[in-house]
Coordinates of C-alpha atoms in Angstrom, one line a residue:
Chain N
R46 CA 0.2 0.1 0.1
S47 CA 1.2 3.4 -0.8
T48 CA 1.5 6.1 1.6
A49 CA -1.0 8.3 -0.2
S50 CA -3.4 5.1 0.7
H51 CA -2.2 5.1 4.1
M52 CA -2.7 8.8 4.8
A53 CA -5.8 9.1 2.9
E54 CA -7.2 6.2 5.5
G55 CA -5.9 8.5 8.8
S56 CA -7.3 11.5 7.6
S57 CA -10.8 10.0 6.8
S58 CA -11.2 7.9 9.7
K59 CA -14.2 9.2 11.0
L60 CA -16.2 8.6 7.4
K61 CA -15.1 5.4 7.7
D62 CA -16.3 4.4 11.2
F63 CA -19.8 5.6 10.6
P64 CA -20.6 5.0 14.4
H65 CA -24.8 5.7 13.8
L66 CA -25.1 2.8 11.4
S67 CA -26.4 -0.3 12.0
S68 CA -23.8 -3.1 12.0
S69 CA -24.4 -4.7 8.5
Q70 CA -25.2 -1.6 7.2
R71 CA -21.1 -0.5 8.4
A72 CA -19.5 -3.1 7.1
L73 CA -21.7 -3.5 3.5
M74 CA -20.3 0.3 2.8
G75 CA -16.6 -0.6 4.8
D76 CA -16.3 -3.6 2.2
L77 CA -17.5 -0.9 -0.4
I78 CA -15.3 1.6 0.1
N79 CA -12.2 -1.0 0.6
A80 CA -13.2 -3.1 -2.6
I81 CA -13.0 0.7 -4.9
E82 CA -9.9 1.5 -3.0
D83 CA -7.9 -2.3 -2.6
R84 CA -8.4 -1.6 -7.0
F85 CA -7.0 1.6 -7.9
E86 CA -5.1 2.0 -4.9
D87 CA -2.7 4.3 -6.0
R88 CA -3.8 5.7 -8.6
L89 CA -6.6 7.6 -6.0
L90 CA -4.7 10.5 -4.5
P91 CA -5.4 11.6 -0.7
C92 CA -8.5 13.0 0.3
T93 CA -7.6 17.3 0.7
L94 CA -10.9 17.9 2.7
P95 CA -10.5 20.7 5.5
P96 CA -10.6 18.8 8.4
D97 CA -14.3 20.8 9.6
V98 CA -15.5 19.6 6.0
E99 CA -13.7 15.7 7.0
Y100 CA -16.2 16.0 9.7
Y101 CA -18.7 18.6 10.8
Q102 CA -21.9 19.2 13.5
N103 CA -24.1 21.7 14.1
Q104 CA -24.3 24.4 16.9
S105 CA -25.9 22.1 19.3
G106 CA -24.6 19.3 18.4
N107 CA -27.4 17.7 17.4
S108 CA -26.3 16.7 13.9
E109 CA -22.8 15.5 13.3
G110 CA -21.6 14.2 9.1
A111 CA -18.5 12.8 7.9
L112 CA -17.1 13.6 4.4
L113 CA -14.5 12.1 2.3
I114 CA -13.5 12.8 -1.4
R115 CA -10.6 10.8 -3.0
S116 CA -9.6 12.5 -6.6
G117 CA -8.1 9.5 -9.1
S118 CA -4.9 10.2 -10.6
P119 CA -4.9 11.9 -13.8
D120 CA -3.4 9.2 -15.0
S121 CA -6.7 7.1 -13.6
S122 CA -10.4 6.8 -15.0
I123 CA -11.4 7.4 -11.8
N124 CA -12.8 11.6 -11.5
F125 CA -13.9 10.9 -7.9
I126 CA -15.1 9.1 -5.3
L127 CA -17.4 10.2 -2.4
A128 CA -18.2 8.6 0.6
S129 CA -20.9 10.4 3.3
W130 CA -22.4 10.2 6.6
L131 CA -24.6 12.0 8.5
H132 CA -26.7 11.6 11.1
S133 CA -28.9 14.0 13.1
Q134 CA -31.7 13.6 15.7
L135 CA -35.3 14.8 14.8
P136 CA -37.2 17.1 17.1
T137 CA -39.5 14.1 17.0
G138 CA -37.2 12.1 19.1
A139 CA -36.1 9.9 16.2
S140 CA -33.4 10.0 14.0
L141 CA -32.1 10.5 10.4
N142 CA -29.1 8.5 8.9
I143 CA -27.5 9.2 5.3
A144 CA -24.9 7.2 4.3
S145 CA -24.0 6.7 0.7
L146 CA -20.8 6.3 -1.9
S147 CA -20.6 7.9 -5.1
A148 CA -17.6 7.0 -7.6
Y149 CA -17.3 9.2 -10.9
L150 CA -15.5 8.4 -14.1
R151 CA -13.9 11.3 -15.7
P152 CA -14.9 12.2 -19.8
S153 CA -12.7 10.1 -21.1
T154 CA -14.5 7.3 -20.7
D155 CA -18.4 7.2 -21.4
A156 CA -19.1 4.3 -18.7
P157 CA -21.5 4.4 -16.1
N158 CA -20.6 5.7 -12.6
F159 CA -22.2 4.4 -9.0
L160 CA -24.0 4.7 -6.5
I161 CA -25.4 3.7 -3.2
E162 CA -27.2 5.7 -0.8
F163 CA -29.4 4.3 2.4
I164 CA -31.6 6.9 3.7
Q165 CA -32.9 6.1 7.5
S166 CA -35.2 7.7 9.8
S167 CA -36.2 4.9 11.7
P168 CA -34.2 1.4 12.2
T169 CA -37.4 -0.5 10.5
S170 CA -37.7 1.9 7.4
L171 CA -35.1 2.4 4.8
I172 CA -35.1 3.9 2.0
L173 CA -32.6 2.5 -0.9
I174 CA -30.3 4.1 -3.9
L175 CA -28.1 1.7 -5.4
D176 CA -27.6 2.2 -9.3
L177 CA -24.9 2.6 -12.0
P178 CA -26.5 5.9 -13.4
P179 CA -25.5 6.4 -17.5
R180 CA -23.6 8.7 -18.4
K181 CA -25.0 9.0 -22.1
D182 CA -29.0 9.0 -23.7
L183 CA -30.2 5.1 -23.5
V184 CA -32.9 6.2 -26.5
L185 CA -30.3 7.5 -28.4
N186 CA -27.3 4.7 -28.0
P187 CA -29.3 1.3 -27.9
D188 CA -25.2 -0.4 -28.1
Y189 CA -24.7 1.2 -24.7
L190 CA -27.7 0.1 -23.1
Q191 CA -27.2 -3.6 -24.3
S192 CA -23.4 -3.3 -23.0
F193 CA -23.9 -2.3 -19.5
Y194 CA -27.3 -2.8 -18.4
E195 CA -28.9 -5.9 -20.6
D196 CA -24.7 -7.4 -20.8
T197 CA -24.4 -7.2 -17.1
R198 CA -27.9 -8.3 -15.5
L199 CA -28.4 -5.8 -13.5
D200 CA -32.2 -6.4 -13.6
T201 CA -31.9 -9.1 -12.3
Y202 CA -30.4 -7.2 -9.0
R203 CA -33.2 -5.1 -9.3
K204 CA -35.7 -7.9 -9.1
T205 CA -34.3 -9.7 -6.8
I206 CA -35.1 -6.5 -4.1
E207 CA -38.6 -5.4 -5.7
E208 CA -39.6 -9.1 -4.6
L209 CA -38.5 -9.0 -0.9
P210 CA -41.8 -8.4 0.4
E211 CA -40.5 -5.7 2.7
A212 CA -39.9 -3.9 -0.3
R213 CA -42.1 -1.6 -2.4
P214 CA -40.7 1.1 -5.3
Y215 CA -39.9 4.5 -3.9
I216 CA -40.2 7.5 -6.4
M217 CA -37.8 10.2 -5.9
S218 CA -39.5 13.7 -5.9
S219 CA -36.8 15.6 -7.6
L220 CA -37.9 14.8 -11.7
F221 CA -33.9 15.3 -12.9
F222 CA -32.8 12.6 -10.2
R223 CA -35.7 10.3 -11.5
S224 CA -34.5 11.0 -15.0
L225 CA -30.3 10.7 -14.3
V226 CA -30.7 7.0 -13.0
S227 CA -30.8 4.0 -15.1
P228 CA -33.7 0.9 -16.0
T229 CA -32.5 -0.9 -13.5
S230 CA -31.8 1.7 -10.8
I231 CA -32.5 -0.5 -7.5
I232 CA -34.8 3.0 -5.7
S233 CA -36.9 1.3 -3.1
R234 CA -38.6 1.7 0.6
V235 CA -38.1 -0.9 2.7
D236 CA -40.0 -1.3 6.0
T237 CA -39.7 -3.8 8.5
E238 CA -41.7 -2.6 11.2
S239 CA -43.3 -6.0 11.8
G240 CA -40.3 -7.9 11.6
G241 CA -38.6 -5.1 13.9
P242 CA -34.9 -4.1 13.4
E243 CA -33.3 -7.7 13.1
R244 CA -34.9 -8.5 10.1
M245 CA -33.8 -4.9 8.6
E246 CA -30.3 -6.5 9.6
E247 CA -31.3 -9.3 8.3
I248 CA -32.1 -8.0 4.6
I249 CA -28.8 -6.1 4.4
K250 CA -27.2 -8.7 5.0
N251 CA -28.2 -11.4 3.1
H252 CA -30.4 -9.1 0.1
V253 CA -28.7 -5.8 -0.4
G254 CA -25.0 -7.1 0.8
P255 CA -24.5 -9.4 -1.6
I256 CA -26.1 -7.6 -4.7
A257 CA -24.1 -4.2 -3.9
R258 CA -21.1 -5.7 -3.4
D259 CA -21.4 -7.3 -6.6
M260 CA -22.6 -4.4 -8.6
V261 CA -19.8 -2.3 -7.1
R262 CA -17.6 -5.3 -8.6
V263 CA -20.0 -5.3 -12.2
W264 CA -18.7 -1.2 -12.1
V265 CA -15.4 -1.6 -11.6
D266 CA -14.6 -4.4 -14.0
E267 CA -17.3 -2.9 -16.9
C268 CA -17.4 0.2 -15.8
A269 CA -14.0 1.8 -14.3
C270 CA -11.4 -0.3 -15.9
K271 CA -12.4 -0.8 -19.2
E272 CA -11.2 1.0 -22.4
R273 CA -14.1 2.6 -23.9
E274 CA -13.6 4.6 -27.1
V275 CA -15.1 8.7 -26.5
G276 CA -14.4 11.2 -29.7
M277 CA -14.2 14.7 -29.2
M278 CA -17.4 15.8 -29.4
E279 CA -18.7 13.2 -27.6
R280 CA -16.6 13.7 -24.9
V281 CA -17.7 17.2 -25.3
E282 CA -21.1 16.7 -24.3
I283 CA -20.2 14.1 -21.4
E284 CA -18.1 17.3 -19.6
K285 CA -21.2 19.2 -20.1
R286 CA -23.6 16.5 -18.6
D287 CA -21.5 15.2 -16.0
G288 CA -20.7 19.2 -14.9
L289 CA -24.7 19.2 -15.0
I290 CA -25.5 16.4 -13.0
K291 CA -22.7 17.7 -9.9
K292 CA -24.4 20.9 -10.4
K293 CA -27.7 19.6 -9.7
T294 CA -26.1 17.2 -6.7
I295 CA -25.3 20.1 -4.6
D296 CA -28.8 22.1 -6.0
I297 CA -31.2 19.6 -5.3
D298 CA -29.2 17.4 -2.8
L299 CA -26.8 19.0 -0.4
G300 CA -28.4 22.4 -0.9
S301 CA -31.8 21.9 0.9
S302 CA -31.0 19.3 3.3
L303 CA -27.5 20.7 4.9
P304 CA -28.9 24.7 5.8
R305 CA -32.0 22.6 7.0
L306 CA -29.9 20.4 9.4
F307 CA -26.5 22.1 10.1
G308 CA -27.6 25.8 9.9
Q309 CA -26.5 28.3 6.5
E310 CA -22.9 28.9 7.7
V311 CA -21.6 24.7 8.5
A312 CA -23.6 24.2 5.1
D313 CA -22.3 26.6 2.9
R314 CA -18.6 25.5 4.6
V315 CA -19.2 21.8 3.3
V316 CA -21.1 22.6 0.6
A317 CA -18.1 25.3 -1.0
A318 CA -15.7 22.1 -0.5
I319 CA -17.7 19.8 -2.3
Q320 CA -17.8 22.1 -5.1
Q321 CA -14.2 23.1 -5.3
V322 CA -13.6 19.3 -5.1
F323 CA -16.5 19.4 -8.3
D324 CA -14.6 22.2 -10.5
E325 CA -11.3 21.0 -10.1
A326 CA -11.5 17.8 -10.9
Chain Q
R264 CA -64.7 19.7 -42.1
S265 CA -63.1 18.7 -44.5
T266 CA -63.4 16.1 -46.9
A267 CA -60.4 14.3 -45.9
S268 CA -61.7 14.4 -42.1
H269 CA -64.6 12.5 -43.0
M270 CA -63.4 9.9 -45.4
A271 CA -60.6 9.1 -42.6
E272 CA -64.0 8.7 -40.7
G273 CA -65.7 5.9 -42.3
S274 CA -62.6 4.2 -42.9
S275 CA -61.6 4.2 -40.0
S276 CA -65.3 3.1 -38.5
K277 CA -63.9 -0.6 -37.3
L278 CA -61.0 1.5 -34.9
K279 CA -63.0 3.7 -33.1
D280 CA -65.7 1.0 -32.7
F281 CA -63.1 -0.2 -30.0
P282 CA -66.1 -3.3 -29.9
H283 CA -64.3 -6.1 -27.0
L284 CA -63.6 -2.2 -24.4
S285 CA -65.6 -1.7 -21.5
S286 CA -68.1 1.2 -22.0
S287 CA -65.7 3.7 -19.7
Q288 CA -62.5 3.1 -21.5
R289 CA -64.4 3.3 -24.9
A290 CA -66.2 6.8 -24.5
L291 CA -61.9 7.6 -23.3
M292 CA -60.3 6.8 -26.1
G293 CA -63.0 8.2 -27.8
D294 CA -62.7 11.4 -27.0
L295 CA -58.6 11.0 -27.1
I296 CA -58.9 10.5 -30.8
N297 CA -61.3 13.2 -31.3
A298 CA -59.7 15.5 -28.7
I299 CA -56.7 15.4 -31.5
E300 CA -58.2 14.8 -34.9
D301 CA -60.8 17.6 -33.7
R302 CA -57.4 20.4 -32.9
F303 CA -55.9 19.0 -36.1
E304 CA -58.6 18.5 -38.3
D305 CA -57.7 19.0 -42.0
R306 CA -54.2 18.5 -41.0
L307 CA -54.0 14.9 -40.5
L308 CA -54.3 13.1 -44.1
P309 CA -56.7 10.2 -44.1
C310 CA -55.4 6.6 -43.6
T311 CA -53.9 5.0 -46.1
L312 CA -54.1 1.8 -44.5
P313 CA -54.9 -1.3 -46.6
P314 CA -58.2 -3.0 -45.6
D315 CA -56.8 -6.3 -44.3
V316 CA -54.7 -3.7 -42.0
E317 CA -57.0 -1.6 -40.8
Y318 CA -58.9 -4.8 -39.8
Y319 CA -57.4 -7.8 -39.3
Q320 CA -57.5 -11.3 -37.7
N321 CA -56.3 -15.1 -37.1
Q322 CA -57.0 -17.8 -39.0
S323 CA -59.2 -19.5 -36.4
G324 CA -60.8 -16.1 -35.6
N325 CA -60.4 -16.0 -31.9
S326 CA -57.7 -13.0 -32.5
E327 CA -58.8 -9.7 -34.3
G328 CA -57.8 -6.6 -34.3
A329 CA -58.0 -3.0 -35.9
L330 CA -55.2 0.2 -36.7
L331 CA -55.9 3.9 -37.6
I332 CA -52.8 6.0 -38.4
R333 CA -53.4 9.2 -40.2
S334 CA -50.0 10.9 -41.2
G335 CA -49.9 14.9 -40.6
S336 CA -49.9 16.9 -43.6
P337 CA -46.3 18.7 -44.3
D338 CA -47.2 21.9 -42.9
S339 CA -48.5 20.4 -39.5
S340 CA -46.3 19.9 -36.3
I341 CA -47.3 16.2 -36.0
N342 CA -46.0 13.2 -38.3
F343 CA -48.8 10.3 -37.2
I344 CA -51.2 9.0 -35.1
L345 CA -51.7 5.9 -34.5
A346 CA -54.3 4.0 -32.8
S347 CA -54.5 0.5 -32.3
W348 CA -57.0 -2.6 -30.3
L349 CA -56.2 -5.8 -29.5
H350 CA -58.5 -8.5 -29.2
S351 CA -57.9 -12.0 -28.4
Q352 CA -59.0 -15.1 -27.0
L353 CA -56.4 -17.1 -24.7
P354 CA -56.3 -20.5 -24.5
T355 CA -56.7 -20.2 -20.6
G356 CA -60.2 -19.1 -21.1
A357 CA -59.4 -15.3 -20.4
S358 CA -59.0 -12.8 -23.2
L359 CA -56.3 -10.1 -24.0
N360 CA -57.1 -6.4 -24.4
I361 CA -54.9 -3.8 -26.1
A362 CA -55.8 -0.8 -27.3
S363 CA -53.3 2.2 -27.9
L364 CA -53.4 5.8 -28.5
S365 CA -50.3 7.4 -29.6
A366 CA -49.1 11.0 -30.9
Y367 CA -45.8 11.7 -32.9
L368 CA -44.6 15.1 -34.2
R369 CA -42.1 15.9 -36.6
P370 CA -38.2 16.7 -36.0
S371 CA -39.1 20.3 -36.6
T372 CA -39.8 20.7 -32.8
D373 CA -38.2 18.4 -30.2
A374 CA -41.5 18.5 -28.0
P375 CA -42.8 15.3 -25.9
N376 CA -45.0 12.6 -28.0
F377 CA -47.9 11.6 -26.6
L378 CA -48.9 7.6 -25.6
I379 CA -51.7 6.0 -23.8
E380 CA -52.1 1.9 -23.6
F381 CA -54.3 0.0 -22.0
I382 CA -53.7 -3.9 -21.7
Q383 CA -56.0 -5.7 -19.9
S384 CA -55.9 -9.6 -19.2
S385 CA -59.3 -9.9 -17.1
P386 CA -61.9 -7.6 -16.5
T387 CA -60.5 -6.3 -12.8
S388 CA -56.8 -6.5 -14.0
L389 CA -55.2 -3.2 -16.0
I390 CA -52.1 -2.0 -17.0
L391 CA -51.9 1.6 -17.7
I392 CA -49.3 3.5 -19.9
L393 CA -49.9 7.5 -19.9
D394 CA -47.2 9.3 -20.9
L395 CA -45.7 12.1 -22.7
P396 CA -41.9 10.2 -23.7
P397 CA -39.2 13.5 -23.9
R398 CA -37.7 13.7 -27.1
K399 CA -34.4 14.7 -25.9
D400 CA -32.5 13.5 -23.1
L401 CA -33.8 15.1 -20.0
V402 CA -30.2 15.4 -17.9
L403 CA -28.0 17.1 -20.7
N404 CA -31.7 19.2 -20.4
P405 CA -32.4 20.7 -17.4
D406 CA -34.9 23.6 -19.4
Y407 CA -36.8 20.7 -21.4
L408 CA -37.3 19.0 -17.9
Q409 CA -39.3 22.2 -16.3
S410 CA -41.1 23.3 -19.7
F411 CA -42.5 19.9 -20.3
Y412 CA -42.1 18.3 -17.1
E413 CA -42.1 21.4 -14.3
D414 CA -44.1 23.9 -15.4
T415 CA -47.3 21.3 -16.4
R416 CA -47.2 19.2 -13.1
L417 CA -48.0 16.4 -15.0
D418 CA -46.2 14.7 -11.7
T419 CA -49.6 15.1 -9.8
Y420 CA -51.4 12.9 -12.7
R421 CA -48.6 10.4 -11.5
K422 CA -49.8 11.3 -8.4
T423 CA -53.0 10.8 -7.9
I424 CA -53.1 7.7 -10.2
E425 CA -50.3 6.4 -7.6
E426 CA -52.1 7.1 -4.7
L427 CA -55.3 5.3 -5.9
P428 CA -55.2 1.6 -2.9
E429 CA -55.6 -0.3 -6.1
A430 CA -52.9 0.8 -8.5
R431 CA -49.3 -0.4 -7.4
P432 CA -46.2 0.9 -10.3
Y433 CA -45.8 -1.8 -13.1
I434 CA -42.4 -2.3 -14.5
M435 CA -42.2 -3.2 -17.6
S436 CA -39.8 -5.7 -19.1
S437 CA -38.2 -3.8 -21.7
L438 CA -35.2 -1.7 -20.4
F439 CA -35.5 0.4 -23.8
F440 CA -39.0 1.2 -23.2
R441 CA -38.4 2.2 -19.5
S442 CA -35.5 4.6 -20.7
L443 CA -38.1 5.8 -23.2
V444 CA -40.9 7.4 -20.8
S445 CA -40.6 10.2 -18.9
P446 CA -39.9 10.9 -14.9
T447 CA -43.9 11.9 -14.5
S448 CA -44.9 8.6 -16.6
I449 CA -48.0 6.7 -15.3
I450 CA -47.0 3.5 -15.2
S451 CA -49.5 1.2 -13.1
R452 CA -51.3 -1.7 -12.7
V453 CA -54.7 -1.9 -11.4
D454 CA -55.8 -4.4 -9.8
T455 CA -59.6 -4.7 -8.5
E456 CA -60.6 -7.9 -7.7
S457 CA -62.2 -6.6 -4.2
G458 CA -64.3 -4.1 -6.1
G459 CA -64.8 -5.8 -9.3
P460 CA -65.5 -4.7 -12.6
E461 CA -67.8 -2.6 -11.4
R462 CA -64.9 -0.4 -9.2
M463 CA -62.7 -0.7 -12.7
E464 CA -65.5 1.9 -14.3
E465 CA -65.4 4.1 -11.5
I466 CA -62.0 4.1 -11.6
I467 CA -61.6 4.8 -15.6
K468 CA -64.7 6.9 -15.5
N469 CA -63.7 8.9 -12.4
H470 CA -59.7 9.0 -12.1
V471 CA -58.0 7.5 -15.2
G472 CA -60.4 9.6 -17.3
P473 CA -59.5 12.7 -16.1
I474 CA -56.1 12.5 -16.8
A475 CA -55.7 11.4 -19.8
R476 CA -58.1 14.0 -20.8
D477 CA -56.0 16.7 -19.2
M478 CA -53.0 15.4 -20.4
V479 CA -53.9 15.2 -23.9
R480 CA -55.1 18.5 -23.8
V481 CA -51.2 19.9 -22.4
W482 CA -49.6 17.4 -25.1
V483 CA -51.8 19.3 -28.3
D484 CA -51.4 22.3 -26.3
E485 CA -48.2 22.8 -24.9
C486 CA -46.5 20.6 -27.3
A487 CA -47.9 20.3 -30.3
C488 CA -48.8 23.3 -30.9
K489 CA -45.9 25.8 -29.0
E490 CA -43.0 27.0 -31.7
R491 CA -39.7 25.3 -30.3
E492 CA -36.2 26.1 -32.0
V493 CA -34.8 23.9 -32.9
G494 CA -31.1 23.9 -34.5
M495 CA -29.8 21.8 -37.5
M496 CA -27.4 20.0 -35.4
E497 CA -30.1 19.2 -33.3
R498 CA -32.9 18.4 -36.1
V499 CA -30.5 16.1 -36.9
E500 CA -30.2 14.3 -33.9
I501 CA -34.2 14.6 -32.8
E502 CA -34.6 12.4 -36.2
K503 CA -31.8 9.9 -35.1
R504 CA -33.7 9.0 -31.7
D505 CA -37.3 9.4 -33.4
G506 CA -36.1 6.8 -36.1
L507 CA -34.6 4.1 -33.2
I508 CA -37.6 4.8 -31.2
K509 CA -40.0 3.6 -34.2
K510 CA -37.3 1.1 -34.7
K511 CA -37.2 -0.5 -31.8
T512 CA -41.3 0.1 -31.0
I513 CA -41.8 -2.8 -34.3
D514 CA -38.8 -4.9 -33.5
I515 CA -39.9 -5.2 -29.3
D516 CA -43.6 -4.3 -29.2
L517 CA -45.2 -5.1 -32.2
G518 CA -42.4 -7.9 -33.4
S519 CA -43.0 -9.7 -30.3
S520 CA -46.7 -10.5 -29.9
L521 CA -48.6 -10.1 -33.3
P522 CA -47.1 -13.5 -34.7
R523 CA -48.0 -15.4 -31.2
L524 CA -51.5 -13.8 -31.5
F525 CA -51.6 -14.0 -34.8
G526 CA -49.9 -16.1 -37.2
Q527 CA -46.7 -14.7 -38.4
E528 CA -48.5 -14.2 -42.1
V529 CA -50.7 -11.6 -41.3
A530 CA -48.5 -10.3 -38.1
D531 CA -45.7 -9.3 -41.7
R532 CA -49.1 -7.8 -43.3
V533 CA -49.6 -5.8 -40.4
V534 CA -46.1 -4.7 -39.6
A535 CA -45.0 -4.4 -42.5
A536 CA -47.8 -2.3 -43.4
I537 CA -46.4 -0.2 -39.7
Q538 CA -43.0 0.3 -41.4
Q539 CA -44.2 1.7 -44.6
V540 CA -46.2 4.6 -43.1
F541 CA -43.2 4.9 -39.8
D542 CA -40.6 5.2 -42.7
E543 CA -42.2 7.5 -44.9
A544 CA -43.2 10.0 -42.3

């Protein structure tokens, strides 16, 4: 292991602790991050976020969050990976936990990105987002649809989750995010009220976990590590499209939830740091 | 009313009879076709399909279908409208009924198309597809998403159907069709086993009907009748995209179901006639 990789691990321990996740979720998120870090080892630069963005909290201390961003080295297909968690005690007594990992590729390839997100407002209620979001219009590019979504049989994973008795499809409020995800995306609400938190653990461990590990492997092998020919014109369009996605992610996703949970000052600091990485990447 | 319009009505009476639909579905399909025909009156050319494609059946007579295609006149924004029904007695004793109406625009505009489809395998089970499918990548074109999907508040219609206790999301098997529809698409399975066929009638009459009529009005006013600026490059891409959609519709949709229900000879005849209109349009 390179020094860079060790440095990154040192500085990002707060992130990788996932202190508020259940044990099966914590194990899964750790495995997914490791799967990517191990494979790309020295092609991922250390996280350069300031300490008060790597870990942040609000004034009253009832909301805290951690962030890890590692850019790919210039010769890597990876633009950056972004891992994040946040925890907030809600006025209702419940607590909100969000944990996510996304991996973005560079415009030198048109292959899909990777995304997993857990949103939990109670130990028996989970919104799961797990996808390889495409980076091209799938209607205009049926070969792309074939290679990355048909041939990889990603829909069998979606079906497996869909068939869990506790799962039902979840519709995201943002039309932009709905447009962004793939036709094989797993976007589900899992409610285990009758089975309790134990059943949720079982679902994560025995169903979501194996699928997420498989999908990250598909992403690494078939997306991040496959050479793709991208013409100049196409590259410009992919760059524009990637840029719009990053902008909307900040505007819609972080821009609304962070100020609400952490206050404007903390939110501005975290968003500015992410913005800077996005701009430089 | 022009002679052309009357001629078209005369020759397409079989289609407009919808003899196998329930009364509320028949009334709705008639209203939707009329809404478009009335608005575009003399800008829709008469249907030129051969009689054995306007109405067709299989040898044993247990499957029958009807088709109406009217191309837009050269000065119209409409490429063509296509209405269709088919009815088949299944070996199981049940019967399959499919009725659809789609309206395609020309590449002189980038505005969305219109699509409604009813698929019924029993009087208490309906798959409903109702959408304004976009003609551009929505991720790359957030203004387009805003104009046609946010500002038109189409998602309120989707929500209304989603909230019916008998409705649940339906996932189409084709990844291509999943990619084709908009983020506000209504793609639902409605099961009214406990309420019986009467409840299905009520849902069509009081919920699906008003929404479908509203959506066709949105399509006519905001899509078919709005001037849009489309650059040369963009036009080429829209033309290519439209062409791919037509090709896949024939390959995936008609190409598999028609031979199964009507035998290869009838299927070939119907598909060739549709192909010809697609090619000329």
